[in-house]
Coordinates of N, CA, C and O and ligand atoms in Angstrom, one line a residue:
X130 N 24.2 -31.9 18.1 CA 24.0 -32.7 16.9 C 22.5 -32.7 16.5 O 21.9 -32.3 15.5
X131 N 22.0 -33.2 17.5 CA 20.5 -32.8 17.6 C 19.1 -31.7 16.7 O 18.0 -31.7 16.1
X132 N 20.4 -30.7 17.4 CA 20.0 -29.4 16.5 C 19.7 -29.0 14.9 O 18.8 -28.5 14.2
X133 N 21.2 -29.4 14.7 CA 22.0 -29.4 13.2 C 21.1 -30.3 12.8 O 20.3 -29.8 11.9
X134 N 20.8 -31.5 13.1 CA 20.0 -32.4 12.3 C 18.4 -31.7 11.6 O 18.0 -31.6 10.4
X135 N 17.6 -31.4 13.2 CA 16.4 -30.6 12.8 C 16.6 -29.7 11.7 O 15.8 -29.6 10.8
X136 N 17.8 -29.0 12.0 CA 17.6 -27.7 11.1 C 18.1 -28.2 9.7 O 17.6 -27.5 8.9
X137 N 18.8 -29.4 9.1 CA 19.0 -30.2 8.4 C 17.8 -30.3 7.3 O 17.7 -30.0 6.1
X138 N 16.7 -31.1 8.7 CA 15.4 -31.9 7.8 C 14.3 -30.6 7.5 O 13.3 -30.6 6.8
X139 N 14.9 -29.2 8.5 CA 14.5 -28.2 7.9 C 15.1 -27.6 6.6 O 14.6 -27.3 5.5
X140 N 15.7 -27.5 7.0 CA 16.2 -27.5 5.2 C 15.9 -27.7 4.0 O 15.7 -27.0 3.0
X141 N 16.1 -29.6 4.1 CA 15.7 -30.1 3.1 C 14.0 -29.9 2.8 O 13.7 -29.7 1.6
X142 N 13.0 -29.9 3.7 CA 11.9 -29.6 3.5 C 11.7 -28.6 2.9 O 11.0 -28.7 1.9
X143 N 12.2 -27.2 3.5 CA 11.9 -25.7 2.5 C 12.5 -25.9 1.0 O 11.9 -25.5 0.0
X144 N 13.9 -26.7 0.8 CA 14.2 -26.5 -0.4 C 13.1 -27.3 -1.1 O 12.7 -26.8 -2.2
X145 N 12.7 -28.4 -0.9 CA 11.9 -29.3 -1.5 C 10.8 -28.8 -1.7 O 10.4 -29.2 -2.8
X146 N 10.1 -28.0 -1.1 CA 8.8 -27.1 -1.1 C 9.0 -26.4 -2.0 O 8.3 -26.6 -3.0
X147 N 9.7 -25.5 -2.0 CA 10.5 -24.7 -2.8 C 10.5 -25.4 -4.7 O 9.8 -24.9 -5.6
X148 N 10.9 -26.0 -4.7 CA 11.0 -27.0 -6.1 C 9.7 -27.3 -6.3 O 9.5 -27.4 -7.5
X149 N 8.8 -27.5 -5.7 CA 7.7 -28.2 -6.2 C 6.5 -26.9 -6.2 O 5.4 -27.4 -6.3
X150 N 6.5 -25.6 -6.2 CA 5.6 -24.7 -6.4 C 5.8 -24.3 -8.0 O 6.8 -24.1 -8.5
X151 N 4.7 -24.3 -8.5 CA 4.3 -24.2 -9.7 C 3.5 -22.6 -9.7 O 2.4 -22.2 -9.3
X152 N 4.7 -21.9 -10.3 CA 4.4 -20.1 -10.4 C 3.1 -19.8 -11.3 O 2.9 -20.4 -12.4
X153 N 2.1 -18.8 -10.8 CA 1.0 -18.8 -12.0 C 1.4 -17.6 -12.1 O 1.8 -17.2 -11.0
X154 N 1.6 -16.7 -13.1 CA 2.0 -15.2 -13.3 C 1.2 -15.0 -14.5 O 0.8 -15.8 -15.4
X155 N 1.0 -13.6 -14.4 CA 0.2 -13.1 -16.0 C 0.2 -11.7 -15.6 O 0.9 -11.2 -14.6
X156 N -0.7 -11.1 -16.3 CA -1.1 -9.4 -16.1 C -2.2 -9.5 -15.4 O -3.0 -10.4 -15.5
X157 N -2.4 -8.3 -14.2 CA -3.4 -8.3 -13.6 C -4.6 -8.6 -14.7 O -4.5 -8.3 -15.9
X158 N -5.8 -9.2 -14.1 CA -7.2 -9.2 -14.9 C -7.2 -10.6 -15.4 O -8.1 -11.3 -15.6
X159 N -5.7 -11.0 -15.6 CA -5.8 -11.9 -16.8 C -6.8 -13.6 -16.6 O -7.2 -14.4 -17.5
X160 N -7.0 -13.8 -15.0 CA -7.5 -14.3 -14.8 C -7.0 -16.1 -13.6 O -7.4 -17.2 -13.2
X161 N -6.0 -15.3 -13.5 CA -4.8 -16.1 -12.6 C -5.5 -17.1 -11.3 O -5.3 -18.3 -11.0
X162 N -6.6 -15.9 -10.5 CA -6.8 -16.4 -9.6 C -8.1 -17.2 -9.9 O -8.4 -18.3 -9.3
X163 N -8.9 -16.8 -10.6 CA -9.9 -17.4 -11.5 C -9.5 -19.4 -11.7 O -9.8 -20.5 -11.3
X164 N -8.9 -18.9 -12.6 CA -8.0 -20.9 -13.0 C -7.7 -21.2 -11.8 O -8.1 -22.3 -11.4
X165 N -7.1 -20.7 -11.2 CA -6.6 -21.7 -10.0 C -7.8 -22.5 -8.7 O -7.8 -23.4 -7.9
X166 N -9.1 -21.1 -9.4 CA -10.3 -21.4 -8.3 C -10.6 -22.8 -8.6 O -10.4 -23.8 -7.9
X167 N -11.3 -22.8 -10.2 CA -11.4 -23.6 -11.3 C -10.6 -25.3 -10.9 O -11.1 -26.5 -10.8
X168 N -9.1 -24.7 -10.8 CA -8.5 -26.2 -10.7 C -9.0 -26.5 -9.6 O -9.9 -27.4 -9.8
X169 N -8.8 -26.1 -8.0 CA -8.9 -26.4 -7.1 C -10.6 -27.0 -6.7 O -10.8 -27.6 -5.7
X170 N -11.3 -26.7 -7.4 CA -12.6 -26.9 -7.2 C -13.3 -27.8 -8.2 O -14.5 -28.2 -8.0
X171 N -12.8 -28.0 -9.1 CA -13.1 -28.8 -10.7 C -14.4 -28.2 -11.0 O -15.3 -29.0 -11.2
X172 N -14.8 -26.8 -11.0 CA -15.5 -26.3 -12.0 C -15.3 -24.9 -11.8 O -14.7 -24.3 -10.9
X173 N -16.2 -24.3 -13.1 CA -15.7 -23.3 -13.3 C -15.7 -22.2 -12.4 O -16.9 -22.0 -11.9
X174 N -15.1 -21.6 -12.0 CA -15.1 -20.3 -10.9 C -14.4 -18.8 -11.5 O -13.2 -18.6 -11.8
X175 N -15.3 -17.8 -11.6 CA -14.8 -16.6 -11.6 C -14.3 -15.7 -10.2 O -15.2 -15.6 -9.3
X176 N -13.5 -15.3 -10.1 CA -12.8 -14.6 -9.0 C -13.2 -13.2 -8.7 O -13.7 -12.7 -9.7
X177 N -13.3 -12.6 -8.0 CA -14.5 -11.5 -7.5 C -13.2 -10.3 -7.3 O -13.1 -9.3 -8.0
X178 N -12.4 -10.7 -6.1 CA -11.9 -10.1 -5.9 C -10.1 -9.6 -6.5 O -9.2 -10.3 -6.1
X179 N -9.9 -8.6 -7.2 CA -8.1 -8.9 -7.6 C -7.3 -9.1 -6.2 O -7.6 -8.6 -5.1
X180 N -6.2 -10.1 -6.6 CA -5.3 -10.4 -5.7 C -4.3 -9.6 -5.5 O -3.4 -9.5 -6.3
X181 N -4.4 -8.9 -4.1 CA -3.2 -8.2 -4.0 C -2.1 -8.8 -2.9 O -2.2 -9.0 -1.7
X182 N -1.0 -9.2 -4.0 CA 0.1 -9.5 -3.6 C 0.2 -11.1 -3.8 O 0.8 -11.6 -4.8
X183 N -0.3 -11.9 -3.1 CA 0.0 -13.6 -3.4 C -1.2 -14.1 -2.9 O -1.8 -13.8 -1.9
X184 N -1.4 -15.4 -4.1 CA -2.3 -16.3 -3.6 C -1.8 -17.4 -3.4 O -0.8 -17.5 -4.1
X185 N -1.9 -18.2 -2.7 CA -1.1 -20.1 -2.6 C -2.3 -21.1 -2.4 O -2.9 -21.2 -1.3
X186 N -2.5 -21.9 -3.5 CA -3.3 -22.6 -3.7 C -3.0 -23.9 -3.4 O -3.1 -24.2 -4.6
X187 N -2.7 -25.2 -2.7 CA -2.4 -26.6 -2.4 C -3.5 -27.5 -2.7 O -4.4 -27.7 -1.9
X188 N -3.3 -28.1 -4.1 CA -4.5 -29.1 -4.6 C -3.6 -30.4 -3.8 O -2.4 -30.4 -3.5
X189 N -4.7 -31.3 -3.5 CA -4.1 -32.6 -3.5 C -4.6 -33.7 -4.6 O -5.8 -33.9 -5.0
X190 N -3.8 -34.1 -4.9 CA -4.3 -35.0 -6.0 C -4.2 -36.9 -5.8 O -4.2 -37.3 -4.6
X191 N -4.1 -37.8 -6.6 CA -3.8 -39.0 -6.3 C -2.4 -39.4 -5.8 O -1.5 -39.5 -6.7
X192 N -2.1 -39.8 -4.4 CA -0.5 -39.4 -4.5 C 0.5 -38.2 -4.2 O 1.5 -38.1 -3.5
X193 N -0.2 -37.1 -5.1 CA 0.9 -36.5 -5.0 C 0.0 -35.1 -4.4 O -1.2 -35.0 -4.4
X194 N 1.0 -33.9 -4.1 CA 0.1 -32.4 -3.7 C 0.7 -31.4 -4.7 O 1.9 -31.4 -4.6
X195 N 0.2 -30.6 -5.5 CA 0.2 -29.5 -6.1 C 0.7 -28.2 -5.6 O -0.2 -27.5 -5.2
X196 N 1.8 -27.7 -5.6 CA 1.7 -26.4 -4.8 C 1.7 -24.9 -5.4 O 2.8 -24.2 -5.3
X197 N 0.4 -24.2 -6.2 CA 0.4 -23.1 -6.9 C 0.9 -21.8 -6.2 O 0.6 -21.5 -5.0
X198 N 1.4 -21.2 -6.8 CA 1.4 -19.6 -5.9 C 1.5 -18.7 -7.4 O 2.3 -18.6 -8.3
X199 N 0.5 -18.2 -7.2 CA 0.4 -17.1 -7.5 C 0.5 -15.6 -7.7 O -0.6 -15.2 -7.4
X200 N 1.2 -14.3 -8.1 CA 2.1 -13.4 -7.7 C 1.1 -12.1 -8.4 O 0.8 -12.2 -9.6
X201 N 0.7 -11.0 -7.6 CA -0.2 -10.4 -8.1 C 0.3 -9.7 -10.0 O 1.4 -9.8 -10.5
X202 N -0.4 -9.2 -10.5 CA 0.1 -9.1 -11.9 C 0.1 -7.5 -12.3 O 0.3 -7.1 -13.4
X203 N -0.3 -6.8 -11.1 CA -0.4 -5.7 -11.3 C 1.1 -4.8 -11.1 O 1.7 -5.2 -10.1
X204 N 1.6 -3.9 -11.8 CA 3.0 -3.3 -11.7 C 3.9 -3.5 -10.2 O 5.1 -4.0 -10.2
X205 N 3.3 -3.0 -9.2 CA 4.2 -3.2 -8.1 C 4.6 -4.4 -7.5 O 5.5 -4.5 -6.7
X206 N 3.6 -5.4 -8.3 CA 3.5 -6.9 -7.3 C 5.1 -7.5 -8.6 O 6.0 -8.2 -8.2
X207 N 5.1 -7.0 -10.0 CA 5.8 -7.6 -10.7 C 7.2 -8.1 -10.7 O 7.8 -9.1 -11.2
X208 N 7.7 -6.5 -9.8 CA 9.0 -6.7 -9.2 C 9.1 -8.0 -8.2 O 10.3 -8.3 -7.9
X209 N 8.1 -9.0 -7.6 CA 8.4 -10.0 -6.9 C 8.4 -11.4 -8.1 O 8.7 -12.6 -7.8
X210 N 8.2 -11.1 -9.4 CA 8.1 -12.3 -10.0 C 9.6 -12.7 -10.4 O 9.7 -13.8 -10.8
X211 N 10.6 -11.9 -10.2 CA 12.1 -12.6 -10.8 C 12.6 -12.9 -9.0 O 13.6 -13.7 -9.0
X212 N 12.2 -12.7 -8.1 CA 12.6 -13.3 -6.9 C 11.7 -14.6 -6.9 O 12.5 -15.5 -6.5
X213 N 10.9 -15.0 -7.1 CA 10.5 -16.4 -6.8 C 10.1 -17.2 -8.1 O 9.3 -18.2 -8.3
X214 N 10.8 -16.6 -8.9 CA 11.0 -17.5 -10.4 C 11.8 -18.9 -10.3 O 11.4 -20.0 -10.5
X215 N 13.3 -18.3 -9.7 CA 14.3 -19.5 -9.5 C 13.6 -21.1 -8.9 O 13.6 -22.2 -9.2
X216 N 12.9 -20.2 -7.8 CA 12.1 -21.3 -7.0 C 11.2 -22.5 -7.6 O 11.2 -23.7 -7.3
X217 N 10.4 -21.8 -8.5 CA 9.4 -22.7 -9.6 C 10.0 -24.1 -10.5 O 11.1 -24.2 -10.9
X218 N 8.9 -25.0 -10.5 CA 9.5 -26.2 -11.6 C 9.1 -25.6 -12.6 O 9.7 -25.8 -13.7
X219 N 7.8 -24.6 -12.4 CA 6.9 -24.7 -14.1 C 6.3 -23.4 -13.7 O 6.0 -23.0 -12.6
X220 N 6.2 -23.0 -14.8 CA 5.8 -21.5 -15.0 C 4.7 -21.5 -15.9 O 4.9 -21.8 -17.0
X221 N 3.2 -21.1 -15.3 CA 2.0 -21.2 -15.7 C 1.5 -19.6 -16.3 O 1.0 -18.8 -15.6
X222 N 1.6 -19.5 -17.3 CA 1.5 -18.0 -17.4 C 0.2 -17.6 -18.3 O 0.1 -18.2 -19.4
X223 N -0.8 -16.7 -17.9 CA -1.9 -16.9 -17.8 C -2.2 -15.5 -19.0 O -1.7 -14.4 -18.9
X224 N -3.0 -15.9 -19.8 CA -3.2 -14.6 -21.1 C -4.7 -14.4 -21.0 O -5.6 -15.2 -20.9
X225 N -4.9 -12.3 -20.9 CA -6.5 -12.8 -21.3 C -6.6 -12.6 -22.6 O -5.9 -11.7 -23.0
X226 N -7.2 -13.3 -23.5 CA -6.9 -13.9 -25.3 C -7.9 -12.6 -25.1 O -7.4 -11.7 -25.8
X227 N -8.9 -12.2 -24.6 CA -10.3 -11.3 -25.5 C -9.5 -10.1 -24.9 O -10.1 -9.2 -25.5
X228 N -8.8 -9.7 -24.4 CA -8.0 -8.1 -24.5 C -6.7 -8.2 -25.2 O -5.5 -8.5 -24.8
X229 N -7.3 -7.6 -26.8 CA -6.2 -7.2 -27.5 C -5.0 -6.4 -27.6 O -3.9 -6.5 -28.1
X230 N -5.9 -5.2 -26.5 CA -5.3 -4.0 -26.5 C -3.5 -4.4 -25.6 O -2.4 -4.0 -26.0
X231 N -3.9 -5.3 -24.3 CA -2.8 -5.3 -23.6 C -2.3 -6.7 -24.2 O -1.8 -7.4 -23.3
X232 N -2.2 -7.1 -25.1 CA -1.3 -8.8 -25.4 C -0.2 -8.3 -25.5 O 0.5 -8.7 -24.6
X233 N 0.4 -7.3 -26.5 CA 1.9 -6.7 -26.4 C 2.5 -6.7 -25.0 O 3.7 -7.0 -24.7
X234 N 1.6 -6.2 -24.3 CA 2.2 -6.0 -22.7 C 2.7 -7.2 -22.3 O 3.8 -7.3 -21.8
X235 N 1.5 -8.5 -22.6 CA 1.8 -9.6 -22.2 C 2.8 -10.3 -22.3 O 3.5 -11.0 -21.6
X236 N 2.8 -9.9 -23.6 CA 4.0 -10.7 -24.7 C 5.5 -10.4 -23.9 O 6.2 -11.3 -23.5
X237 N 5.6 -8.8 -23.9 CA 6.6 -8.4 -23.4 C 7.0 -8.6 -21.7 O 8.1 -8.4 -21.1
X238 N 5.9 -9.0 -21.2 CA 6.5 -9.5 -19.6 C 7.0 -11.3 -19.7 O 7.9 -11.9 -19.1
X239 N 6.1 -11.8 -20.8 CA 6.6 -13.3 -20.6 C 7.7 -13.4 -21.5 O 8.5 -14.4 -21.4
X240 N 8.0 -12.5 -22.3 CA 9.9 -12.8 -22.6 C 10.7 -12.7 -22.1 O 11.6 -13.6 -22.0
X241 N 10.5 -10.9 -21.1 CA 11.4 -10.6 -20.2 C 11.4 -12.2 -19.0 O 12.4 -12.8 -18.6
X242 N 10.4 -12.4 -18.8 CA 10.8 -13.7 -18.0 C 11.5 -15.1 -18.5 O 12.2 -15.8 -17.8
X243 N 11.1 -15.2 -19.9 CA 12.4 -16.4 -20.3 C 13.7 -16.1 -20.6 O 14.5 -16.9 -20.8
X244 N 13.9 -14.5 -20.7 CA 15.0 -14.6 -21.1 C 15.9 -14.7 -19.9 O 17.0 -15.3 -20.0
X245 N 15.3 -14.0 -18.6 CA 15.3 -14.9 -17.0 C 16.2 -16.5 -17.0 O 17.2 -17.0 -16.8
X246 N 14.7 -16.6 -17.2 CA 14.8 -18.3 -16.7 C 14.5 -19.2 -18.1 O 13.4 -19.8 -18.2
X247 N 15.6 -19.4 -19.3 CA 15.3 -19.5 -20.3 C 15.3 -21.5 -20.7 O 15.4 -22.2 -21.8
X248 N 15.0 -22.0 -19.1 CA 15.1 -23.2 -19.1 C 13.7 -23.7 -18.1 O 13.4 -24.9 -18.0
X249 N 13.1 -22.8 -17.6 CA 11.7 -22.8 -16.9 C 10.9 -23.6 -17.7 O 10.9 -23.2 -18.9
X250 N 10.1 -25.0 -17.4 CA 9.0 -25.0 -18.4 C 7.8 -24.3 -18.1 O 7.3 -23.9 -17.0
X251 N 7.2 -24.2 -19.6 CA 6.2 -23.4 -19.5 C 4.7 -23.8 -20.2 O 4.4 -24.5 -21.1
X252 N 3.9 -23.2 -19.4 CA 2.4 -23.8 -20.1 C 2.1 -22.1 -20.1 O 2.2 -21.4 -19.1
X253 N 1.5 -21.6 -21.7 CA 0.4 -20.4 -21.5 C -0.9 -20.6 -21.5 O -1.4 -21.1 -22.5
X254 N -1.3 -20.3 -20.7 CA -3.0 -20.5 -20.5 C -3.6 -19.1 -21.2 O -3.5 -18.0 -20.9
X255 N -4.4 -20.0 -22.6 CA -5.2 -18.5 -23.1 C -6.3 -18.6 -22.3 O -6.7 -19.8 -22.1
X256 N -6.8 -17.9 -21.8 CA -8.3 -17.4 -20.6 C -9.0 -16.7 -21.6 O -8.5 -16.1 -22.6
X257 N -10.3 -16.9 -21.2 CA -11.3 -15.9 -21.9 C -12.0 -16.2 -23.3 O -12.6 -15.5 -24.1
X258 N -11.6 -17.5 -23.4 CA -12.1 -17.9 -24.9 C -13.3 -18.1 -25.2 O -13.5 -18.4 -26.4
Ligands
LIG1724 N1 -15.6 -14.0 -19.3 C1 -14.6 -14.5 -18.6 N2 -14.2 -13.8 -17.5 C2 -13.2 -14.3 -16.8 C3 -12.6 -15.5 -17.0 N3 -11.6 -15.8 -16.1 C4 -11.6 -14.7 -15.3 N4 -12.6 -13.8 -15.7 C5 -12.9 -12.5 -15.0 O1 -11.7 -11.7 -15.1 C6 -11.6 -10.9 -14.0 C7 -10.2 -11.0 -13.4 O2 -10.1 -12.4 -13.0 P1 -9.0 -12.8 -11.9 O3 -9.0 -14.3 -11.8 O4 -9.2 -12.0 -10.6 O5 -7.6 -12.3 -12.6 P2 -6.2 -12.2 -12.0 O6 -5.9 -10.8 -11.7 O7 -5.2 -12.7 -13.1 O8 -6.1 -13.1 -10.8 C8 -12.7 -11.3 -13.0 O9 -13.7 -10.3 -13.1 C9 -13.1 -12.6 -13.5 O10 -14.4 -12.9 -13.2 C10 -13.0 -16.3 -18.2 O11 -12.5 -17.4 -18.5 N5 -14.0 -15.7 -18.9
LIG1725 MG1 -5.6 -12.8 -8.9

């Protein structure tokens, strides 16, 4: 009984964890890991290096903790954003506004993802203003 129970409060912990990560997704460049420096530090931060594969950011705030993750935005990492979509409350999706050339691209990955998860809320962050 003992067991079942732990593995229980295991449970409930991962799913709860799980619910409370706040997905940041965009196109590589766009500036994903940048904002999250930004949030985590309350000023501004540019990001040096691109992220390959996942960042996971844990702000604590008044109360409550923040839990970002991040998914790299470059083609091969993209195939992981419809696996840990379900998981997210909120979908932070990150635009760089001053590259014209790729917004179409953009456009066209953040539909393909609501038409996903067409009940996700969403914030788009224009970057680069
Ligand atoms: N000018 C400008 N550059 C930015 C801004 N945010 C990010 N960058 C730059 O854009 C590049 C990509 O940023 P990064 O955060 O790594 O993008 P990610 O691939 O989406 O995580 C880096 O060289 C950053 O310094 C911004 O608001 N303004
Ligand atoms: Mg990054």
């Amino acid at each position: 009984v003992g067991v079942v129970f732990l593995e229980l409060v295991e449970y409930v912990r991962v799913a709860w964890e799980k619910s409370n990560q706040i997905l940041v997704l965009g196109l590589d460049g766009a500036g994903k890991t940048s904002v999250l420096q930004s949030l985590a530090s309350n000023r501004v931060q540019h990001s040096v290096a691109p992220t390959q594969g996942f960042n996971e950011v844990c702000i604590h705030t008044e109360g409550s903790q923040l839990e970002f993750l991040e998914i790299g935005g470059s083609e091969p990492f993209r195939s992981y954003w419809d696996k840990y979509l379900p998981n997210g409350w909120l979908l932070i999706f990150v635009v760089d506004s001053a590259d014209h050339e790729r917004l179409p691209e953009a456009k066209k990955c953040l539909h393909q993802l609501l038409e996903q998860n067409p009940r996700l809320p969403l914030v788009v962050f224009a970057n680069k203003q």
